[in-house]
mmCIF file of C-alpha atoms in Angstrom:
data_model
loop_
_atom_site.group_PDB
_atom_site.id
_atom_site.type_symbol
_atom_site.label_atom_id
_atom_site.label_comp_id
_atom_site.label_asym_id
_atom_site.label_seq_id
_atom_site.Cartn_x
_atom_site.Cartn_y
_atom_site.Cartn_z
ATOM 1 C CA MET A 136 4.780 -4.971 -13.875
ATOM 2 C CA SER A 137 2.209 -3.457 -16.262
ATOM 3 C CA ILE A 138 1.733 0.281 -15.706
ATOM 4 C CA ALA A 139 -1.290 2.317 -16.790
ATOM 5 C CA PRO A 140 -0.723 5.121 -19.305
ATOM 6 C CA ALA A 141 0.223 8.459 -17.741
ATOM 7 C CA THR A 142 -3.131 10.030 -18.570
ATOM 8 C CA ARG A 143 -3.714 13.260 -16.643
ATOM 9 C CA VAL A 144 -6.841 13.118 -14.528
ATOM 10 C CA SER A 145 -9.253 16.031 -14.226
ATOM 11 C CA MET A 146 -10.131 16.815 -10.599
ATOM 12 C CA VAL A 147 -11.119 19.715 -8.343
ATOM 13 C CA ARG A 148 -10.701 20.470 -4.649
ATOM 14 C CA PRO A 149 -13.917 21.713 -3.000
ATOM 15 C CA PRO A 150 -13.695 23.977 0.046
ATOM 16 C CA ARG A 151 -13.984 22.435 3.500
ATOM 17 C CA ALA A 152 -15.480 23.606 6.783
ATOM 18 C CA HIS A 153 -16.078 22.466 10.356
ATOM 19 C CA VAL A 154 -19.288 22.619 12.355
ATOM 20 C CA SER A 155 -19.101 25.499 14.826
ATOM 21 C CA HIS A 156 -22.379 24.824 16.698
ATOM 22 C CA ALA A 157 -22.990 22.074 19.245
ATOM 23 C CA LEU A 158 -25.462 20.466 16.836
ATOM 24 C CA ALA A 159 -26.259 21.460 13.249
ATOM 25 C CA GLU A 160 -29.155 20.271 11.101
ATOM 26 C CA LEU A 161 -28.890 19.158 7.477
ATOM 27 C CA ARG A 162 -32.045 19.777 5.460
ATOM 28 C CA ALA A 163 -33.269 18.287 2.179
ATOM 29 C CA GLU A 164 -33.717 21.782 0.736
ATOM 30 C CA PRO A 165 -32.246 25.220 1.623
ATOM 31 C CA ASP A 166 -35.115 25.954 3.994
ATOM 32 C CA GLY A 167 -35.393 25.572 7.752
ATOM 33 C CA ALA A 168 -38.851 23.983 7.325
ATOM 34 C CA SER A 169 -37.561 21.342 4.875
ATOM 35 C CA GLU A 170 -37.137 17.673 5.803
ATOM 36 C CA LEU A 171 -34.365 16.962 8.317
ATOM 37 C CA VAL A 172 -32.012 14.444 6.639
ATOM 38 C CA ASP A 173 -29.039 14.378 9.015
ATOM 39 C CA GLN A 174 -27.283 16.134 11.890
ATOM 40 C CA ALA A 175 -23.637 17.129 12.314
ATOM 41 C CA MET A 176 -21.803 17.601 15.607
ATOM 42 C CA PHE A 177 -19.411 20.315 16.731
ATOM 43 C CA GLY A 178 -16.042 19.991 15.023
ATOM 44 C CA GLU A 179 -17.237 17.606 12.300
ATOM 45 C CA ALA A 180 -15.556 18.151 8.935
ATOM 46 C CA LEU A 181 -17.799 19.026 5.985
ATOM 47 C CA THR A 182 -17.167 19.274 2.248
ATOM 48 C CA LEU A 183 -18.870 22.324 0.712
ATOM 49 C CA LEU A 184 -20.572 21.657 -2.621
ATOM 50 C CA GLY A 185 -22.864 24.599 -3.366
ATOM 51 C CA ASP A 186 -24.840 27.465 -1.867
ATOM 52 C CA SER A 187 -28.232 29.119 -1.995
ATOM 53 C CA GLY A 188 -28.864 32.293 -0.011
ATOM 54 C CA GLU A 189 -27.861 31.654 3.594
ATOM 55 C CA TRP A 190 -27.578 27.915 3.062
ATOM 56 C CA THR A 191 -24.658 25.730 1.974
ATOM 57 C CA TYR A 192 -24.923 22.270 0.417
ATOM 58 C CA VAL A 193 -22.509 19.905 2.161
ATOM 59 C CA GLN A 194 -21.436 16.318 2.585
ATOM 60 C CA GLY A 195 -20.637 15.152 6.088
ATOM 61 C CA GLU A 196 -18.270 12.518 7.407
ATOM 62 C CA ASP A 197 -21.088 9.928 7.260
ATOM 63 C CA LEU A 198 -21.427 10.608 3.491
ATOM 64 C CA TYR A 199 -24.891 12.171 3.821
ATOM 65 C CA PHE A 200 -25.652 15.219 1.680
ATOM 66 C CA GLY A 201 -27.794 18.145 2.783
ATOM 67 C CA TRP A 202 -28.240 21.882 3.239
ATOM 68 C CA ILE A 203 -26.853 23.557 6.362
ATOM 69 C CA ASP A 204 -27.300 27.074 7.690
ATOM 70 C CA ARG A 205 -23.922 28.668 6.977
ATOM 71 C CA ARG A 206 -23.964 30.356 10.404
ATOM 72 C CA ALA A 207 -23.385 26.857 11.850
ATOM 73 C CA ILE A 208 -20.080 26.270 10.059
ATOM 74 C CA ARG A 209 -16.578 27.746 10.022
ATOM 75 C CA LYS A 210 -14.862 27.573 6.655
ATOM 76 C CA ASP A 211 -11.275 26.318 6.511
ATOM 77 C CA THR A 212 -9.287 29.243 5.135
ATOM 78 C CA HIS A 213 -5.888 27.520 4.982
ATOM 79 C CA PRO A 214 -6.313 23.949 3.704
ATOM 80 C CA GLY A 215 -3.240 21.779 4.023
ATOM 81 C CA ARG A 216 -0.938 21.465 1.023
ATOM 82 C CA GLN A 217 -0.211 17.992 -0.284
ATOM 83 C CA ILE A 218 1.578 16.600 -3.308
ATOM 84 C CA ILE A 219 -0.887 14.331 -5.093
ATOM 85 C CA VAL A 220 -0.645 11.893 -7.964
ATOM 86 C CA ALA A 221 -2.180 13.596 -11.012
ATOM 87 C CA VAL A 222 -2.177 10.729 -13.536
ATOM 88 C CA ARG A 223 -4.280 7.557 -13.767
ATOM 89 C CA GLY A 224 -1.414 5.398 -12.596
ATOM 90 C CA ALA A 225 2.090 6.545 -11.634
ATOM 91 C CA PRO A 226 4.956 4.029 -11.448
ATOM 92 C CA ILE A 227 6.387 3.527 -7.965
ATOM 93 C CA ARG A 228 10.121 2.829 -8.255
ATOM 94 C CA ARG A 229 12.345 1.216 -5.690
ATOM 95 C CA GLU A 230 14.921 4.010 -6.031
ATOM 96 C CA PRO A 231 14.414 7.678 -7.020
ATOM 97 C CA ASP A 232 15.623 7.079 -10.556
ATOM 98 C CA GLN A 233 13.805 6.612 -13.878
ATOM 99 C CA SER A 234 15.743 3.383 -14.428
ATOM 100 C CA GLY A 235 14.783 2.063 -10.983
ATOM 101 C CA GLU A 236 12.749 -1.119 -10.648
ATOM 102 C CA VAL A 237 8.980 -0.574 -10.784
ATOM 103 C CA ILE A 238 7.463 -2.101 -7.646
ATOM 104 C CA GLY A 239 3.921 -0.774 -7.798
ATOM 105 C CA GLU A 240 1.540 1.863 -9.021
ATOM 106 C CA ALA A 241 0.150 4.962 -7.289
ATOM 107 C CA SER A 242 -3.414 5.954 -8.161
ATOM 108 C CA ALA A 243 -4.669 9.421 -9.048
ATOM 109 C CA GLY A 244 -5.479 11.591 -6.045
ATOM 110 C CA VAL A 245 -3.326 9.815 -3.460
ATOM 111 C CA ALA A 246 -0.930 12.035 -1.549
ATOM 112 C CA GLY A 247 2.607 12.105 -0.275
ATOM 113 C CA TYR A 248 4.454 14.886 1.490
ATOM 114 C CA GLU A 249 8.220 14.612 1.194
ATOM 115 C CA VAL A 250 9.823 15.598 -2.114
ATOM 116 C CA VAL A 251 13.518 14.899 -2.616
ATOM 117 C CA ALA A 252 15.353 15.989 -5.787
ATOM 118 C CA GLY A 253 12.338 15.651 -8.077
ATOM 119 C CA TRP A 254 10.896 12.525 -6.457
ATOM 120 C CA LEU A 255 7.967 12.060 -4.095
ATOM 121 C CA ARG A 256 8.535 9.520 -1.335
ATOM 122 C CA TYR A 257 5.503 7.244 -1.516
ATOM 123 C CA ALA A 258 4.828 4.118 0.578
ATOM 124 C CA ASN A 259 7.934 1.942 0.147
ATOM 125 C CA GLY A 260 9.207 3.669 -2.979
ATOM 126 C CA TRP A 261 9.343 6.804 -5.098
ATOM 127 C CA VAL A 262 7.073 8.531 -7.622
ATOM 128 C CA SER A 263 8.355 11.046 -10.156
ATOM 129 C CA VAL A 264 7.227 14.596 -9.425
ATOM 130 C CA ALA A 265 6.355 14.824 -13.138
ATOM 131 C CA ASP A 266 3.367 12.584 -12.329
ATOM 132 C CA THR A 267 2.188 14.742 -9.424
ATOM 133 C CA LEU A 268 0.676 18.130 -8.659
ATOM 134 C CA PRO A 269 0.519 20.302 -5.506
ATOM 135 C CA SER A 270 -3.039 20.147 -4.205
ATOM 136 C CA ASP A 271 -3.272 23.945 -4.019
ATOM 137 C CA GLU A 272 -2.834 24.069 -7.802
ATOM 138 C CA LEU A 273 -6.082 22.170 -8.337
ATOM 139 C CA PRO A 274 -9.199 24.268 -9.053
ATOM 140 C CA GLN A 275 -10.362 25.391 -5.592
ATOM 141 C CA ARG A 276 -14.142 25.535 -6.009
ATOM 142 C CA TYR A 277 -17.413 23.646 -5.926
ATOM 143 C CA PRO A 278 -17.392 20.660 -8.311
ATOM 144 C CA THR A 279 -19.747 20.838 -11.282
ATOM 145 C CA PRO A 280 -21.532 18.195 -13.376
ATOM 146 C CA GLU A 281 -19.012 18.901 -16.124
ATOM 147 C CA ASP A 282 -16.115 18.220 -13.727
ATOM 148 C CA LEU A 283 -17.494 14.770 -12.964
ATOM 149 C CA ALA A 284 -17.907 13.955 -16.645
ATOM 150 C CA ALA A 285 -14.359 15.153 -17.415
ATOM 151 C CA THR A 286 -12.916 12.966 -14.656
ATOM 152 C CA ALA A 287 -14.862 9.969 -15.943
ATOM 153 C CA GLU A 288 -13.396 10.504 -19.420
ATOM 154 C CA SER A 289 -9.894 10.279 -17.922
ATOM 155 C CA PHE A 290 -10.595 6.590 -17.172
ATOM 156 C CA LEU A 291 -11.702 5.545 -20.657
ATOM 157 C CA GLY A 292 -9.824 2.413 -21.644
ATOM 158 C CA VAL A 293 -9.086 1.165 -18.108
ATOM 159 C CA PRO A 294 -9.700 -2.617 -17.971
ATOM 160 C CA TYR A 295 -12.593 -4.025 -15.980
ATOM 161 C CA LEU A 296 -11.628 -5.837 -12.779
ATOM 162 C CA TRP A 297 -14.170 -7.190 -10.297
ATOM 163 C CA GLY A 298 -13.409 -5.479 -6.993
ATOM 164 C CA GLY A 299 -10.972 -3.046 -8.629
ATOM 165 C CA THR A 300 -10.780 0.659 -7.819
ATOM 166 C CA SER A 301 -7.681 1.825 -9.704
ATOM 167 C CA ALA A 302 -6.380 2.467 -13.209
ATOM 168 C CA HIS A 303 -4.866 -1.041 -13.109
ATOM 169 C CA GLY A 304 -8.425 -2.422 -13.116
ATOM 170 C CA ILE A 305 -11.810 -1.155 -11.954
ATOM 171 C CA ASP A 306 -15.408 -2.306 -11.615
ATOM 172 C CA CYS A 307 -18.586 -0.311 -12.184
ATOM 173 C CA SER A 308 -19.092 1.057 -8.685
ATOM 174 C CA GLY A 309 -15.354 1.405 -8.074
ATOM 175 C CA PHE A 310 -15.286 3.636 -11.153
ATOM 176 C CA THR A 311 -18.138 5.903 -10.024
ATOM 177 C CA GLN A 312 -16.771 6.039 -6.488
ATOM 178 C CA ARG A 313 -13.315 7.028 -7.791
ATOM 179 C CA VAL A 314 -14.719 9.771 -10.044
ATOM 180 C CA TYR A 315 -16.565 11.356 -7.147
ATOM 181 C CA ARG A 316 -13.642 10.975 -4.759
ATOM 182 C CA LEU A 317 -11.329 12.826 -7.157
ATOM 183 C CA ASN A 318 -13.759 15.735 -6.958
ATOM 184 C CA GLY A 319 -13.878 15.771 -3.166
ATOM 185 C CA MET A 320 -16.992 13.658 -2.539
ATOM 186 C CA GLY A 321 -17.493 10.240 -1.015
ATOM 187 C CA LEU A 322 -19.793 7.468 -2.235
ATOM 188 C CA ASP A 323 -20.410 4.039 -0.762
ATOM 189 C CA ARG A 324 -18.501 1.179 -2.395
ATOM 190 C CA ASP A 325 -21.261 -0.937 -3.977
ATOM 191 C CA ALA A 326 -23.778 0.050 -6.636
ATOM 192 C CA ASP A 327 -26.820 -0.885 -4.537
ATOM 193 C CA GLN A 328 -25.467 1.265 -1.694
ATOM 194 C CA GLN A 329 -24.749 4.196 -4.010
ATOM 195 C CA ALA A 330 -28.352 3.968 -5.264
ATOM 196 C CA LEU A 331 -29.553 4.997 -1.790
ATOM 197 C CA GLY A 332 -27.602 8.277 -1.705
ATOM 198 C CA GLY A 333 -28.305 11.667 -3.179
ATOM 199 C CA GLY A 334 -31.730 12.432 -4.602
ATOM 200 C CA SER A 335 -33.896 10.780 -7.246
ATOM 201 C CA VAL A 336 -34.328 12.593 -10.584
ATOM 202 C CA ASP A 337 -36.340 11.781 -13.715
ATOM 203 C CA ARG A 338 -33.860 13.090 -16.281
ATOM 204 C CA ALA A 339 -30.102 12.735 -16.068
ATOM 205 C CA ARG A 340 -27.506 15.441 -16.462
ATOM 206 C CA PRO A 341 -23.706 14.926 -16.549
ATOM 207 C CA GLY A 342 -22.400 13.475 -13.290
ATOM 208 C CA ASP A 343 -25.637 11.763 -12.245
ATOM 209 C CA LEU A 344 -25.582 7.995 -11.814
ATOM 210 C CA PHE A 345 -27.754 5.491 -13.675
ATOM 211 C CA PHE A 346 -28.561 2.236 -11.858
ATOM 212 C CA PHE A 347 -29.516 -0.976 -13.619
ATOM 213 C CA GLY A 348 -30.684 -4.489 -12.745
ATOM 214 C CA SER A 349 -33.684 -6.737 -13.326
ATOM 215 C CA GLU A 350 -34.682 -7.470 -9.725
ATOM 216 C CA ARG A 351 -32.159 -5.367 -7.802
ATOM 217 C CA VAL A 352 -29.390 -2.890 -8.538
ATOM 218 C CA THR A 353 -26.412 -4.711 -10.031
ATOM 219 C CA HIS A 354 -24.750 -2.068 -12.227
ATOM 220 C CA THR A 355 -24.106 1.671 -12.294
ATOM 221 C CA ALA A 356 -22.912 4.158 -14.904
ATOM 222 C CA LEU A 357 -22.008 7.839 -14.804
ATOM 223 C CA ALA A 358 -24.174 10.037 -17.023
ATOM 224 C CA THR A 359 -22.589 12.297 -19.620
ATOM 225 C CA GLY A 360 -25.997 13.456 -20.864
ATOM 226 C CA GLU A 361 -29.671 12.620 -20.608
ATOM 227 C CA THR A 362 -29.256 9.212 -22.287
ATOM 228 C CA THR A 363 -25.472 8.732 -22.525
ATOM 229 C CA PHE A 364 -22.936 7.538 -19.975
ATOM 230 C CA ILE A 365 -19.483 6.145 -19.231
ATOM 231 C CA HIS A 366 -19.199 2.856 -17.361
ATOM 232 C CA ALA A 367 -17.066 -0.184 -16.554
ATOM 233 C CA PRO A 368 -19.321 -2.831 -18.139
ATOM 234 C CA GLU A 369 -17.996 -6.335 -17.476
ATOM 235 C CA SER A 370 -15.010 -8.670 -17.425
ATOM 236 C CA GLY A 371 -13.024 -8.630 -20.653
ATOM 237 C CA LYS A 372 -14.012 -5.060 -21.482
ATOM 238 C CA THR A 373 -12.730 -1.598 -20.577
ATOM 239 C CA VAL A 374 -14.264 1.623 -19.274
ATOM 240 C CA GLN A 375 -16.237 2.876 -22.253
ATOM 241 C CA ARG A 376 -19.052 5.079 -23.468
ATOM 242 C CA GLY A 377 -22.611 3.791 -23.762
ATOM 243 C CA SER A 378 -26.207 4.883 -24.073
ATOM 244 C CA LEU A 379 -29.552 3.833 -22.650
ATOM 245 C CA ALA A 380 -30.299 2.207 -26.002
ATOM 246 C CA ASP A 381 -27.583 -0.364 -25.157
ATOM 247 C CA LEU A 382 -29.088 -1.489 -21.827
ATOM 248 C CA SER A 383 -32.464 -2.065 -20.241
ATOM 249 C CA ALA A 384 -34.219 0.944 -18.734
ATOM 250 C CA PRO A 385 -32.517 2.170 -15.551
ATOM 251 C CA ARG A 386 -34.054 1.290 -12.205
ATOM 252 C CA ALA A 387 -33.075 4.696 -10.863
ATOM 253 C CA ILE A 388 -31.214 7.925 -11.588
ATOM 254 C CA ARG A 389 -29.554 9.611 -8.594
ATOM 255 C CA ARG A 390 -28.062 13.081 -8.278
ATOM 256 C CA TYR A 391 -25.535 14.041 -5.600
ATOM 257 C CA LEU A 392 -24.778 17.676 -6.503
ATOM 258 C CA PRO A 393 -27.248 20.496 -5.792
#
Protein backbone atom coordinates (compact mmCIF):
# COMPACT_ATOMS: atom_id res chain seq x y z
CA MET A 1 0.00 0.00 0.00
CA SER A 2 1.26 3.50 -0.88
CA ILE A 3 1.98 5.60 2.21
CA ALA A 4 2.19 9.40 2.32
CA PRO A 5 5.51 10.96 3.33
CA ALA A 6 5.94 11.43 7.08
CA THR A 7 5.61 15.21 6.85
CA ARG A 8 5.00 16.79 10.26
CA VAL A 9 1.78 18.77 10.35
CA SER A 10 1.49 22.14 12.07
CA MET A 11 -1.54 22.32 14.39
CA VAL A 12 -2.73 24.00 17.59
CA ARG A 13 -5.21 23.07 20.31
CA PRO A 14 -7.58 25.93 21.21
CA PRO A 15 -9.07 26.09 24.70
CA ARG A 16 -12.54 24.67 25.28
CA ALA A 17 -15.44 25.65 27.52
CA HIS A 18 -19.00 24.66 28.38
CA VAL A 19 -22.06 26.89 28.62
CA SER A 20 -22.88 27.52 32.27
CA HIS A 21 -26.17 29.43 31.77
CA ALA A 22 -29.52 27.91 30.81
CA LEU A 23 -29.35 29.79 27.50
CA ALA A 24 -26.48 31.86 26.10
CA GLU A 25 -26.57 34.23 23.13
CA LEU A 26 -23.96 34.39 20.37
CA ARG A 27 -23.60 37.83 18.82
CA ALA A 28 -22.10 38.96 15.50
CA GLU A 29 -19.86 41.43 17.33
CA PRO A 30 -18.60 41.69 20.95
CA ASP A 31 -21.57 43.82 21.95
CA GLY A 32 -24.85 42.89 23.60
CA ALA A 33 -26.73 45.08 21.08
CA SER A 34 -25.14 43.34 18.07
CA GLU A 35 -27.05 40.93 15.82
CA LEU A 36 -28.02 37.63 17.46
CA VAL A 37 -26.51 34.86 15.28
CA ASP A 38 -27.04 31.75 17.41
CA GLN A 39 -27.86 30.42 20.87
CA ALA A 40 -26.11 27.78 22.98
CA MET A 41 -27.71 25.65 25.68
CA PHE A 42 -26.47 24.72 29.14
CA GLY A 43 -23.64 22.20 28.98
CA GLU A 44 -22.91 22.71 25.27
CA ALA A 45 -19.23 22.46 24.38
CA LEU A 46 -17.60 25.51 22.80
CA THR A 47 -14.22 26.07 21.16
CA LEU A 48 -12.65 29.39 22.21
CA LEU A 49 -11.03 31.33 19.37
CA GLY A 50 -10.42 34.88 20.58
CA ASP A 51 -11.49 37.55 23.05
CA SER A 52 -12.37 41.22 23.26
CA GLY A 53 -13.07 42.81 26.64
CA GLU A 54 -15.72 40.73 28.39
CA TRP A 55 -16.55 38.78 25.25
CA THR A 56 -15.12 35.55 23.82
CA TYR A 57 -15.28 34.46 20.19
CA VAL A 58 -16.42 30.84 20.00
CA GLN A 59 -17.59 28.06 17.74
CA GLY A 60 -20.45 25.92 18.96
CA GLU A 61 -21.37 22.31 18.32
CA ASP A 62 -23.55 23.40 15.36
CA LEU A 63 -20.44 24.99 13.75
CA TYR A 64 -21.75 28.55 14.11
CA PHE A 65 -19.26 31.25 15.11
CA GLY A 66 -20.06 34.19 17.36
CA TRP A 67 -19.25 36.29 20.41
CA ILE A 68 -20.47 35.17 23.83
CA ASP A 69 -20.44 36.94 27.18
CA ARG A 70 -17.69 35.11 29.06
CA ARG A 71 -19.82 35.10 32.23
CA ALA A 72 -22.01 32.51 30.44
CA ILE A 73 -19.24 29.94 30.00
CA ARG A 74 -17.01 27.78 32.20
CA LYS A 75 -13.57 27.14 30.75
CA ASP A 76 -12.24 23.58 30.77
CA THR A 77 -9.11 23.73 32.92
CA HIS A 78 -8.03 20.10 32.51
CA PRO A 79 -8.54 19.01 28.88
CA GLY A 80 -8.15 15.30 28.28
CA ARG A 81 -4.78 14.01 27.10
CA GLN A 82 -4.69 12.02 23.88
CA ILE A 83 -1.94 10.63 21.69
CA ILE A 84 -2.52 12.01 18.20
CA VAL A 85 -1.01 11.34 14.81
CA ALA A 86 1.34 14.24 14.03
CA VAL A 87 2.29 13.46 10.41
CA ARG A 88 0.31 13.70 7.17
CA GLY A 89 -0.08 9.95 6.97
CA ALA A 90 1.22 7.36 9.44
CA PRO A 91 1.49 3.69 8.43
CA ILE A 92 -0.81 1.36 10.36
CA ARG A 93 0.91 -2.01 10.77
CA ARG A 94 -0.69 -5.32 11.57
CA GLU A 95 1.83 -5.98 14.35
CA PRO A 96 3.75 -3.49 16.54
CA ASP A 97 6.92 -3.88 14.52
CA GLN A 98 8.55 -1.75 11.81
CA SER A 99 8.71 -4.81 9.56
CA GLY A 100 5.01 -5.56 10.10
CA GLU A 101 2.60 -5.53 7.17
CA VAL A 102 1.14 -2.10 6.39
CA ILE A 103 -2.66 -2.41 6.43
CA GLY A 104 -3.71 1.23 6.33
CA GLU A 105 -2.87 4.82 7.02
CA ALA A 106 -3.76 7.07 9.97
CA SER A 107 -4.37 10.74 9.20
CA ALA A 108 -2.96 13.73 11.07
CA GLY A 109 -4.94 14.70 14.15
CA VAL A 110 -6.65 11.37 14.81
CA ALA A 111 -6.23 9.99 18.31
CA GLY A 112 -5.56 6.76 20.12
CA TYR A 113 -5.07 6.16 23.81
CA GLU A 114 -3.16 2.97 24.57
CA VAL A 115 0.61 2.98 24.03
CA VAL A 116 2.49 -0.30 24.32
CA ALA A 117 6.29 -0.46 24.01
CA GLY A 118 6.58 2.46 21.60
CA TRP A 119 3.44 1.69 19.59
CA LEU A 120 0.00 3.28 19.62
CA ARG A 121 -2.88 0.84 19.30
CA TYR A 122 -5.01 2.27 16.50
CA ALA A 123 -8.16 0.74 14.98
CA ASN A 124 -7.17 -2.80 13.97
CA GLY A 125 -3.43 -2.20 14.01
CA TRP A 126 -0.50 -0.21 15.37
CA VAL A 127 1.09 3.18 14.68
CA SER A 128 4.66 4.01 15.66
CA VAL A 129 4.86 6.52 18.51
CA ALA A 130 7.51 8.31 16.41
CA ASP A 131 4.62 9.47 14.19
CA THR A 132 2.55 10.77 17.10
CA LEU A 133 2.48 13.51 19.72
CA PRO A 134 0.69 13.91 23.09
CA SER A 135 -2.08 16.45 22.60
CA ASP A 136 -0.93 18.47 25.61
CA GLU A 137 2.35 19.14 23.79
CA LEU A 138 0.55 21.03 21.04
CA PRO A 139 0.43 24.84 21.36
CA GLN A 140 -2.47 25.48 23.76
CA ARG A 141 -3.86 28.79 22.51
CA TYR A 142 -6.16 30.55 20.09
CA PRO A 143 -5.36 29.66 16.46
CA THR A 144 -4.02 32.47 14.28
CA PRO A 145 -4.17 33.18 10.54
CA GLU A 146 -0.52 32.15 10.36
CA ASP A 147 -1.33 28.79 12.00
CA LEU A 148 -3.87 28.03 9.29
CA ALA A 149 -1.42 28.91 6.53
CA ALA A 150 1.31 26.76 8.12
CA THR A 151 -1.03 23.77 8.33
CA ALA A 152 -2.03 24.23 4.70
CA GLU A 153 1.64 24.17 3.68
CA SER A 154 2.00 20.77 5.36
CA PHE A 155 -0.30 19.33 2.66
CA LEU A 156 1.58 20.63 -0.38
CA GLY A 157 2.09 17.77 -2.81
CA VAL A 158 -0.85 15.63 -1.65
CA PRO A 159 -2.66 14.23 -4.73
CA TYR A 160 -6.14 15.42 -5.63
CA LEU A 161 -8.92 12.90 -5.02
CA TRP A 162 -12.60 13.70 -5.51
CA GLY A 163 -14.25 13.06 -2.14
CA GLY A 164 -10.89 12.67 -0.39
CA THR A 165 -10.07 14.14 3.02
CA SER A 166 -6.67 12.63 3.84
CA ALA A 167 -3.02 12.77 2.84
CA HIS A 168 -3.69 9.75 0.60
CA GLY A 169 -5.87 12.02 -1.56
CA ILE A 170 -7.92 15.16 -0.96
CA ASP A 171 -10.32 17.48 -2.76
CA CYS A 172 -10.61 21.26 -2.46
CA SER A 173 -13.14 21.45 0.36
CA GLY A 174 -11.74 18.37 2.09
CA PHE A 175 -8.42 20.21 2.19
CA THR A 176 -9.82 23.41 3.73
CA GLN A 177 -11.96 21.43 6.16
CA ARG A 178 -8.92 19.39 7.27
CA VAL A 179 -6.76 22.49 7.78
CA TYR A 180 -9.36 24.07 10.04
CA ARG A 181 -10.03 20.84 11.91
CA LEU A 182 -6.34 20.45 12.76
CA ASN A 183 -6.56 23.86 14.42
CA GLY A 184 -9.64 23.00 16.47
CA MET A 185 -12.39 24.37 14.21
CA GLY A 186 -15.12 22.70 12.20
CA LEU A 187 -16.25 23.55 8.67
CA ASP A 188 -19.00 21.98 6.59
CA ARG A 189 -17.85 19.40 4.04
CA ASP A 190 -18.67 21.05 0.69
CA ALA A 191 -17.36 24.31 -0.73
CA ASP A 192 -20.82 25.83 -1.25
CA GLN A 193 -21.66 25.04 2.39
CA GLN A 194 -18.38 26.50 3.65
CA ALA A 195 -19.16 29.70 1.71
CA LEU A 196 -22.12 30.31 4.04
CA GLY A 197 -20.05 30.29 7.25
CA GLY A 198 -17.94 32.94 8.90
CA GLY A 199 -18.13 36.52 7.70
CA SER A 200 -17.65 38.18 4.32
CA VAL A 201 -14.50 40.30 3.80
CA ASP A 202 -13.25 42.37 0.86
CA ARG A 203 -9.54 41.62 1.25
CA ALA A 204 -8.07 38.27 2.21
CA ARG A 205 -5.53 37.56 4.91
CA PRO A 206 -3.86 34.18 5.60
CA GLY A 207 -6.40 31.54 6.62
CA ASP A 208 -9.39 33.11 4.87
CA LEU A 209 -11.11 31.08 2.16
CA PHE A 210 -11.58 32.12 -1.47
CA PHE A 211 -14.62 30.71 -3.28
CA PHE A 212 -14.85 30.36 -7.05
CA GLY A 213 -17.41 29.37 -9.68
CA SER A 214 -19.19 30.89 -12.66
CA GLU A 215 -22.82 30.43 -11.59
CA ARG A 216 -22.39 28.88 -8.14
CA VAL A 217 -19.57 28.00 -5.76
CA THR A 218 -17.65 25.01 -7.10
CA HIS A 219 -14.13 25.51 -5.72
CA THR A 220 -12.39 26.85 -2.62
CA ALA A 221 -8.81 27.76 -1.72
CA LEU A 222 -7.10 28.81 1.49
CA ALA A 223 -5.52 32.27 1.36
CA THR A 224 -1.86 32.74 2.21
CA GLY A 225 -2.04 36.46 1.42
CA GLU A 226 -4.28 39.03 -0.21
CA THR A 227 -4.01 37.43 -3.66
CA THR A 228 -2.22 34.11 -3.03
CA PHE A 229 -3.51 30.76 -1.83
CA ILE A 230 -3.00 27.01 -1.48
CA HIS A 231 -5.58 24.67 -2.96
CA ALA A 232 -6.35 21.18 -4.27
CA PRO A 233 -7.13 22.15 -7.88
CA GLU A 234 -8.34 19.14 -9.87
CA SER A 235 -7.84 15.50 -10.78
CA GLY A 236 -4.31 14.70 -11.90
CA LYS A 237 -2.79 17.50 -9.84
CA THR A 238 -1.62 17.92 -6.25
CA VAL A 239 -2.19 20.46 -3.48
CA GLN A 240 -0.27 23.48 -4.70
CA ARG A 241 0.20 27.22 -4.48
CA GLY A 242 -1.72 29.61 -6.72
CA SER A 243 -2.75 33.21 -7.11
CA LEU A 244 -5.86 35.10 -8.17
CA ALA A 245 -4.13 35.78 -11.49
CA ASP A 246 -4.48 32.03 -12.23
CA LEU A 247 -8.28 31.87 -11.76
CA SER A 248 -11.35 33.97 -12.37
CA ALA A 249 -12.26 36.53 -9.72
CA PRO A 250 -13.55 34.91 -6.53
CA ARG A 251 -17.28 34.89 -5.87
CA ALA A 252 -16.63 35.42 -2.17
CA ILE A 253 -13.97 35.66 0.53
CA ARG A 254 -14.96 34.35 3.97
CA ARG A 255 -13.22 34.75 7.32
CA TYR A 256 -13.82 32.44 10.28
CA LEU A 257 -11.39 33.84 12.87
CA PRO A 258 -12.07 37.11 14.73
